[in-house]
């Protein structure tokens, strides 16, 4: 069974640009969540999608957005990039039944490392 | 709001020895999960061990065990017979168990563990 796949793995952008990151969850997983990892702030929750609906959102500005498609694949977008957006962006999927996860375990991808110059 | 605190930024242990990583959390919730995740250098994060708050018995997974003290809001990880492959950053994480919170983990700042030969 394939794991969580994130693309691209590495990317470099300049301030003011926008970026789209993609995440393919484990087959059968309907919940996809996104996290930002930086040395200073650690791991912070961005948002979670289930059945194409955003179910939960962290404390990030509106420049950070996401969506989920009918096949559970998810994308996140960051517009008007700032230097502080440089980070490792992690996607995680889980086997959520209805509105409650069966085990709570999240399966993480390898991440997309974004550098903003 | 929930918070998770790991007070040991870095630790080291000799191969085959035992090490304990500390974690405390703060919450007013009664139903939740606690996790320890491992993030090896440049590799994806994986689940080490999980504890349901309603279970009094401490979780164990082979060489990994936890000491869960619900009243003290403490959740430490013990690694026995440490192996070189245990070298990684370890994150303690909290998940509230209520509808709409699947996929949202609150992470501690992490503890970098180095296992020395």
Short mmCIF file of C-alpha atoms in Angstrom, two decimals, chain A residues 31 33 35 37 39-43 45 48 55-57 88 90 94 96 99-106 108-110, chain B residues 33 35 37 39 42-48 50 52 89 91 95 97-109:
data_model
loop_
_atom_site.label_atom_id
_atom_site.label_comp_id
_atom_site.label_asym_id
_atom_site.label_seq_id
_atom_site.Cartn_x
_atom_site.Cartn_y
_atom_site.Cartn_z
CA UNK A 31 -9.09 12.87 6.17
CA UNK A 33 -4.45 17.52 7.37
CA UNK A 35 1.15 21.12 9.13
CA UNK A 37 7.24 22.81 10.51
CA UNK A 39 12.83 25.50 13.63
CA UNK A 40 11.40 28.43 15.55
CA UNK A 41 7.70 27.60 15.78
CA UNK A 42 7.89 23.82 15.58
CA UNK A 43 4.96 21.89 14.15
CA UNK A 45 -1.57 22.71 12.44
CA UNK A 48 -7.86 19.52 7.94
CA UNK A 55 -13.37 20.63 9.07
CA UNK A 56 -10.78 22.38 11.18
CA UNK A 57 -8.47 25.34 10.78
CA UNK A 88 8.68 22.12 5.71
CA UNK A 90 3.76 18.18 6.03
CA UNK A 94 -5.98 9.27 8.52
CA UNK A 96 -11.45 8.75 9.75
CA UNK A 99 -16.51 12.51 12.27
CA UNK A 100 -14.33 10.51 14.63
CA UNK A 101 -11.07 8.80 13.79
CA UNK A 102 -10.93 5.15 14.65
CA UNK A 103 -7.46 5.35 16.17
CA UNK A 104 -6.35 8.94 15.85
CA UNK A 105 -3.15 7.88 14.11
CA UNK A 106 -1.95 10.19 11.38
CA UNK A 108 2.66 11.60 7.36
CA UNK A 109 4.25 12.28 4.01
CA UNK A 110 7.89 13.26 3.59
CA UNK B 33 -5.31 10.73 22.71
CA UNK B 35 1.06 10.20 20.94
CA UNK B 37 5.95 10.48 16.95
CA UNK B 39 11.04 12.00 12.88
CA UNK B 42 15.37 13.80 6.51
CA UNK B 43 12.75 11.11 6.78
CA UNK B 44 9.05 11.08 7.39
CA UNK B 45 7.41 11.17 10.75
CA UNK B 46 6.06 7.89 12.06
CA UNK B 47 3.98 6.93 15.05
CA UNK B 48 5.87 5.34 17.92
CA UNK B 50 -0.40 5.92 21.30
CA UNK B 52 -6.06 6.76 25.04
CA UNK B 89 13.58 13.91 16.85
CA UNK B 91 7.49 14.72 19.31
CA UNK B 95 -5.44 15.13 20.03
CA UNK B 97 -11.43 13.49 20.94
CA UNK B 98 -14.52 15.24 19.76
CA UNK B 99 -16.31 15.53 16.48
CA UNK B 100 -14.45 17.71 14.06
CA UNK B 101 -11.05 17.30 15.66
CA UNK B 102 -9.73 14.39 13.70
CA UNK B 103 -6.42 15.24 12.16
CA UNK B 104 -5.60 18.11 14.51
CA UNK B 105 -2.54 17.34 16.59
CA UNK B 106 -1.00 19.74 19.07
CA UNK B 107 2.73 19.05 19.12
CA UNK B 108 5.42 19.72 21.66
CA UNK B 109 8.64 21.39 20.55
#
